[in-house]
Structure formats: structure tokens, C-alpha cells
PDB file of C-alpha atoms in Angstrom:
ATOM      1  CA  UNK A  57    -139.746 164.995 196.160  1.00 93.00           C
ATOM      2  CA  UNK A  58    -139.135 161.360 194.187  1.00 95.00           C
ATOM      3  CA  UNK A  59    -141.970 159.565 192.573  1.00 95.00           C
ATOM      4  CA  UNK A  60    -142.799 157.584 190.005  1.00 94.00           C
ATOM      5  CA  UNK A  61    -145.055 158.344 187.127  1.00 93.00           C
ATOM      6  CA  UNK A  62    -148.097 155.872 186.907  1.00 93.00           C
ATOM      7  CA  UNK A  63    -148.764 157.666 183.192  1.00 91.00           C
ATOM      8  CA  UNK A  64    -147.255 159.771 180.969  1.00 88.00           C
ATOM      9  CA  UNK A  65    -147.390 163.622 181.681  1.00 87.00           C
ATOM     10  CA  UNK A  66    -146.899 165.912 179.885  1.00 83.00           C
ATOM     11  CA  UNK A  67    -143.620 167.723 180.813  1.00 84.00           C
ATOM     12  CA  UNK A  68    -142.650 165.734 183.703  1.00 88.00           C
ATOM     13  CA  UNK A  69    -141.954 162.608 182.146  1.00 87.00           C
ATOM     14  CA  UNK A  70    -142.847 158.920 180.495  1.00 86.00           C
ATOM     15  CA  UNK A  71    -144.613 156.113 182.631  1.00 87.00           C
ATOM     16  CA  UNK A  72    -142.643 154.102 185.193  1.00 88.00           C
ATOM     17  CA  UNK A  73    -139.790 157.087 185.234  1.00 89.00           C
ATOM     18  CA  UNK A  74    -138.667 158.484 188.690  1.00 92.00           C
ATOM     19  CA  UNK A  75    -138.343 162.080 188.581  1.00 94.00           C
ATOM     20  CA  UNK A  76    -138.381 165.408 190.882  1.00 95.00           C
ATOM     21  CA  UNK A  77    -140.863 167.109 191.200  1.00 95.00           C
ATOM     22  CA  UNK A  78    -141.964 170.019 194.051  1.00 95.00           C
ATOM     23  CA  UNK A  79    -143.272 168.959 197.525  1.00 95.00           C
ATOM     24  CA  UNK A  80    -147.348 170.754 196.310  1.00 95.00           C
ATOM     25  CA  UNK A  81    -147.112 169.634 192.357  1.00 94.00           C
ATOM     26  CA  UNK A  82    -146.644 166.252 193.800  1.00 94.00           C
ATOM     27  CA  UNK A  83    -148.932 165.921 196.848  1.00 95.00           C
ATOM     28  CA  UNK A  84    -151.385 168.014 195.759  1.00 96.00           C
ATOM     29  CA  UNK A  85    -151.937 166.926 192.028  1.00 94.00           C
ATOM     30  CA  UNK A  86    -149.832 164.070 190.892  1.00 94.00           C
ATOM     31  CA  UNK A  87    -150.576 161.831 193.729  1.00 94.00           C
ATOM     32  CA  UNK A  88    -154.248 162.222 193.837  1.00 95.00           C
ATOM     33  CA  UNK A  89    -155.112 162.316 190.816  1.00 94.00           C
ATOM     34  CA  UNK A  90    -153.529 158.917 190.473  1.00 93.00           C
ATOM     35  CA  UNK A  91    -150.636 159.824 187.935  1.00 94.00           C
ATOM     36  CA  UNK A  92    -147.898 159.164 190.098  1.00 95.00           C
ATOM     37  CA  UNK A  93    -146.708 157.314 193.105  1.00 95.00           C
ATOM     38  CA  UNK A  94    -143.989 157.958 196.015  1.00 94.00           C
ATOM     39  CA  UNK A  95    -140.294 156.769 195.149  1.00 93.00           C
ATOM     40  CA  UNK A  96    -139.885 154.784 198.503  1.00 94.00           C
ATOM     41  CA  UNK A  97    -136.963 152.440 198.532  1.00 94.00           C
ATOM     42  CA  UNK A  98    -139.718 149.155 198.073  1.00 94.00           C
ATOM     43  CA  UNK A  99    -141.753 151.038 195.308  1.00 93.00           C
ATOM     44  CA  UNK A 100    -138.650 151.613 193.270  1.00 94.00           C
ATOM     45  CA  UNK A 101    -137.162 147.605 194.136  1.00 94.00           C
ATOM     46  CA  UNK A 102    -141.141 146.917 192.512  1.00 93.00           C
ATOM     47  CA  UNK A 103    -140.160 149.002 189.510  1.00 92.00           C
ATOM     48  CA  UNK A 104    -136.602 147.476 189.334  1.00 91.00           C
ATOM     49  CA  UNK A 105    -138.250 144.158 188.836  1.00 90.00           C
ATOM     50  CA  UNK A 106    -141.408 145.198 186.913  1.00 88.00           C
ATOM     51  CA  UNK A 107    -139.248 146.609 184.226  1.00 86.00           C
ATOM     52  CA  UNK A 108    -136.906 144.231 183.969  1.00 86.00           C
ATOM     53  CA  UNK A 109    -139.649 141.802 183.273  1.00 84.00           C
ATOM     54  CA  UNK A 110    -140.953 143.926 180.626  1.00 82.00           C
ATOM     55  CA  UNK A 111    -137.883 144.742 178.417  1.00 83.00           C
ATOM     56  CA  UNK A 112    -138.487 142.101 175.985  1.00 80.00           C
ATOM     57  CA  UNK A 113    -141.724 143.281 175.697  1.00 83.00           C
ATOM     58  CA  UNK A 114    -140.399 146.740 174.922  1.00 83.00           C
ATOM     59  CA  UNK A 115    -138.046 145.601 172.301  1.00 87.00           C
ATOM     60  CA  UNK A 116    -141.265 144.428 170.236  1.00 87.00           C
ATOM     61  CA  UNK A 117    -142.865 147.814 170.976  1.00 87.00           C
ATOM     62  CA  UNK A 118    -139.684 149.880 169.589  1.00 89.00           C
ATOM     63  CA  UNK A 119    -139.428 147.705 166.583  1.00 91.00           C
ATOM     64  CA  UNK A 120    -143.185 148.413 166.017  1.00 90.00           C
ATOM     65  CA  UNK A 121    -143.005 152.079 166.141  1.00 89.00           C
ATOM     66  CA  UNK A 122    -140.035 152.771 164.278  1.00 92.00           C
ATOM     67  CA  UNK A 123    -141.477 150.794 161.178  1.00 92.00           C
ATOM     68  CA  UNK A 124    -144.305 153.184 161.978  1.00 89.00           C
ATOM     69  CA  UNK A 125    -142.317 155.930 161.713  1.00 90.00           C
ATOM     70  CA  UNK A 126    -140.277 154.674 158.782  1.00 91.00           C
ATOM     71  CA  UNK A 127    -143.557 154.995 157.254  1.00 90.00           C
ATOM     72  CA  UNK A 128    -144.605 158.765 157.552  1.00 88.00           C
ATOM     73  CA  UNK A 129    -141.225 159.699 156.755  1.00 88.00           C
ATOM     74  CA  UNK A 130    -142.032 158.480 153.455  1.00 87.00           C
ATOM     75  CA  UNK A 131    -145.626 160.733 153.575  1.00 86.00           C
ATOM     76  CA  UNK A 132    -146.229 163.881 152.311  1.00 87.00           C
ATOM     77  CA  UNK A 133    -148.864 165.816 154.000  1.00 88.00           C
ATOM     78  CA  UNK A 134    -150.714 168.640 152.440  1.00 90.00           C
ATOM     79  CA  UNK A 135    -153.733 170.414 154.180  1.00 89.00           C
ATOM     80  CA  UNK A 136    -156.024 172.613 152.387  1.00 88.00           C
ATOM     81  CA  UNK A 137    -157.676 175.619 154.209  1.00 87.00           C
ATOM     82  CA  UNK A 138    -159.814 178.643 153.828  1.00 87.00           C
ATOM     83  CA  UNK A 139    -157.958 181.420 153.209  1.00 87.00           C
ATOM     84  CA  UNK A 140    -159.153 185.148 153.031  1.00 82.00           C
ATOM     85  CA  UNK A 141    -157.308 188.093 151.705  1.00 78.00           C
ATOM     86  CA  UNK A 142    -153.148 187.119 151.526  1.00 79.00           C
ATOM     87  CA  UNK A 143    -152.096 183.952 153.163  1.00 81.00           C
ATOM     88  CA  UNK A 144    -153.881 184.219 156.269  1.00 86.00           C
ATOM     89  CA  UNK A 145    -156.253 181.129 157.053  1.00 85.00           C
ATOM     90  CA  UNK A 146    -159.613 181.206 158.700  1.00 86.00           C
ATOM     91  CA  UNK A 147    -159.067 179.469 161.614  1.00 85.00           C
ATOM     92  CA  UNK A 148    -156.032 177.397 162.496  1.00 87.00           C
ATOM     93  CA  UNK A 149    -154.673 174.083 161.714  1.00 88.00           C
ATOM     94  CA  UNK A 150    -153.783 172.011 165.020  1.00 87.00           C
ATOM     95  CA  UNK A 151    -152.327 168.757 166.028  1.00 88.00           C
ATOM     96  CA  UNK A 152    -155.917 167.364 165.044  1.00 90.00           C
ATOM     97  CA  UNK A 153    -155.955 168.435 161.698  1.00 90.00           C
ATOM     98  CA  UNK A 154    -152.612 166.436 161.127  1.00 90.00           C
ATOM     99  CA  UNK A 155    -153.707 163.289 162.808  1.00 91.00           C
ATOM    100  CA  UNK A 156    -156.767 163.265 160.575  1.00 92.00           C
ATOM    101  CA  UNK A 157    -154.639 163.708 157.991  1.00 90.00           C
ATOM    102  CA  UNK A 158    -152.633 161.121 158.980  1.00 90.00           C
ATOM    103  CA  UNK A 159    -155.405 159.074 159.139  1.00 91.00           C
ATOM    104  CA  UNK A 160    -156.420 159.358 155.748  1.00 90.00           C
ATOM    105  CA  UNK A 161    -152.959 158.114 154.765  1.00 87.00           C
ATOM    106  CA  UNK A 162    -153.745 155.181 156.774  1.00 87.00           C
ATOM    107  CA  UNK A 163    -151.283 155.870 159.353  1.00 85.00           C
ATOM    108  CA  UNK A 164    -153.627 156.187 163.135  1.00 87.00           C
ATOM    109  CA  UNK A 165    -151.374 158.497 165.700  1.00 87.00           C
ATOM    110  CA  UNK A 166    -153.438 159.931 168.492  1.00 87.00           C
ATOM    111  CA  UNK A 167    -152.950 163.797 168.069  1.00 86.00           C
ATOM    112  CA  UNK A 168    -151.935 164.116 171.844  1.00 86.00           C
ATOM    113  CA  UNK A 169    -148.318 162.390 170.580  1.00 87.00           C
ATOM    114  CA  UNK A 170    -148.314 165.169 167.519  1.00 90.00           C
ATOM    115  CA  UNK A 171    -146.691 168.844 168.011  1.00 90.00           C
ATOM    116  CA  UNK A 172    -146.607 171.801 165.434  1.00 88.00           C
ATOM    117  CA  UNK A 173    -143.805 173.832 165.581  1.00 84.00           C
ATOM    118  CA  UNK A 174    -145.498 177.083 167.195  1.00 80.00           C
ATOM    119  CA  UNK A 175    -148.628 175.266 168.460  1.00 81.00           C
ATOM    120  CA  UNK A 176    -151.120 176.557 165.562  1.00 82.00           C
ATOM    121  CA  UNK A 177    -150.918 177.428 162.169  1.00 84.00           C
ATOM    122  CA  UNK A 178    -152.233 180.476 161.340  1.00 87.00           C
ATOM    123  CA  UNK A 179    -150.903 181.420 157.353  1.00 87.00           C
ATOM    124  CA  UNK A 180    -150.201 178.788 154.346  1.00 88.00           C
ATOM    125  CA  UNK A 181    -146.457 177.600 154.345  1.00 88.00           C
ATOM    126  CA  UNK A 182    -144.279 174.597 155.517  1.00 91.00           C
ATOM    127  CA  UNK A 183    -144.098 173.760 158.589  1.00 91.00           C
ATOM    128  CA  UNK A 184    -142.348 170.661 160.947  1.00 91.00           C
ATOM    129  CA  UNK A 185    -144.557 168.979 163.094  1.00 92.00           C
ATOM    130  CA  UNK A 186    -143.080 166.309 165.776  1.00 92.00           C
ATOM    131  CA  UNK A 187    -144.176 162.816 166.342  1.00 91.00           C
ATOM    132  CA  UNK A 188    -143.782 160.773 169.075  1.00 89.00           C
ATOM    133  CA  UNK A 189    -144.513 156.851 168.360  1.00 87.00           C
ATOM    134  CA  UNK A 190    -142.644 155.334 171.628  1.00 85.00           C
ATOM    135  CA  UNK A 191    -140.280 157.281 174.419  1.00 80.00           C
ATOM    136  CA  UNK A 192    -137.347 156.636 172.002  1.00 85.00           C
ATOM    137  CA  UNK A 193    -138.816 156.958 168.502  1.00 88.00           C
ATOM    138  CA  UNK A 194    -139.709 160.306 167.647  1.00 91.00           C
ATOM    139  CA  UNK A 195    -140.406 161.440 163.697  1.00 92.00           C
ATOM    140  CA  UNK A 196    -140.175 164.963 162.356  1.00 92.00           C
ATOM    141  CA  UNK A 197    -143.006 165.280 159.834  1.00 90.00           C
ATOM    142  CA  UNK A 198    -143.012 167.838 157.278  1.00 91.00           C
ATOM    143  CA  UNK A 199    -146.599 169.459 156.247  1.00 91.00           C
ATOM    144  CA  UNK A 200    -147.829 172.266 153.623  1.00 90.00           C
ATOM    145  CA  UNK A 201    -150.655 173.958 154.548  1.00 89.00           C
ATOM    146  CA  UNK A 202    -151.873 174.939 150.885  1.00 89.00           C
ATOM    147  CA  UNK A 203    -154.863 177.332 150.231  1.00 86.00           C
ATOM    148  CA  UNK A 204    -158.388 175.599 149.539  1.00 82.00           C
ATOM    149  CA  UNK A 205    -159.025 176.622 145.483  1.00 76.00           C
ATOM    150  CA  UNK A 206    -162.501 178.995 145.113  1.00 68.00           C
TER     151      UNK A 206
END
């Protein structure tokens, strides 16, 4: 089944894409819960036109987000954490930690567009997180997670 997404989703695609998708995940999720439309041939003329209209638009949003991202590359993020015996943390540092990080440094990315390589951290160490600013501008981030001095 064809439609086109309304909103981004998660791992199906970006807004105003037409993608595949099976007959149930589309009628019985996508479609009512408003994400997505069907791909008829009129829906996808609409889109044609709709997206022509907004490339120029787009070009402004790309340039935005890759000085944006020219800017973290340049950041170097170190989180502090409880740590008990070894290098095991208490607890786990998520895509939220970083964006609050990243806030500090002045630098606002909502932590749904942030992923940690493996999900959570659960030990001190380096580790690559991956940011996505704009469907074509995506940053790797490098972070330490450094234990919190007693």
C-alpha cells in the first residue's frame, strides 16, 4: 500500500515522502491516527505541487541546520554520573541527558532527533551519538561520559 506521510515516523520515513507500507500498518494505524494519507494519483499531483512550492523554503531550512550542525561539531560534550564500584553508572544516560547537555552549550535539539549508539549508556567511556537537524543534515556527536568526583 502507497501513502504519504503527514509527519515524520519513526522508521517509515520523513513528512510529505511516499512510501510502502503493509495493507494493516497502514489502515489500521497510520491512517487513523492522522500520520499518513493514501497515495492516490490526485493526492500525489497535490504533493507534486505543494513541494515544488516549498523548495525555496527548504533551501533556507538546510542552510539553517547545517550552520547548526557546524556548530556541535565544534562541541565537546562531557557528562558526569554516579558511578558505584568499577565503571558502572547508576542509572543510564539517554538521548535526554545529551540534549540537556546540549542545551547548556546553548545549542536547543529536541532529544527525539538525538540517538546513542546502543540506546543507553550504562559504564563511563566514549561514545557517538547521532543528530539529525533536517532530512539531509545529520551530525555525529562525540560524548564522554566521565565519573561524578566523591
Amino acid at each position: 500500500m502507497e501513502i504519504i506521510l503527514k509527519q515524520d515516523v519513526e522508521t517509515v520515513g520523513f513528512k510529505d515522502d511516499i512510501v510502502t507500507v503493509k495493507n494493516g500498518y497502514g489502515r489500521n494505524y497510520l491512517i487513523p491516527q492522522g500520520f499518513a494519507v493514501l497515495a492516490t494519483t490526485s493526492a500525489k499531483k497535490v504533493l507534486a505541487e505543494t513541494l515544488k512550492q516549498r523548495a525555496f523554503k527548504e533551501e533556507k531550512l538546510i542552510k539553517d541546520a547545517t550552520k547548526i550542525a557546524n556548530a556541535i561539531k565544534e562541541l565537546e560534550i562531557k557528562i558526569t554520573a554516579k558511578t558505584g564500584d568499577g565503571s558502572k553508572l547508576f542509572g543510564s544516560i539517554s538521548n535526554a541527558n545529551v540534549a540537556e547537555e546540549l542545551a547548556k552549550a546553548g545549542q536547543k535539539v529536541d532529544k527525539k532527533f538525538i540517538k546513542v549508539e546502543g540506546g543507553t549508556v550504562k559504564r563511563i567511556g566514549k561514545y557517538n551519538t547521532t543528530i539529525r537537524l533536517h532530512r539531509e543534515v545529520i551530525v555525529e556527536l562525540p560524548i564522554e561520559i566521565i565519573a561524578e568526583v566523591k
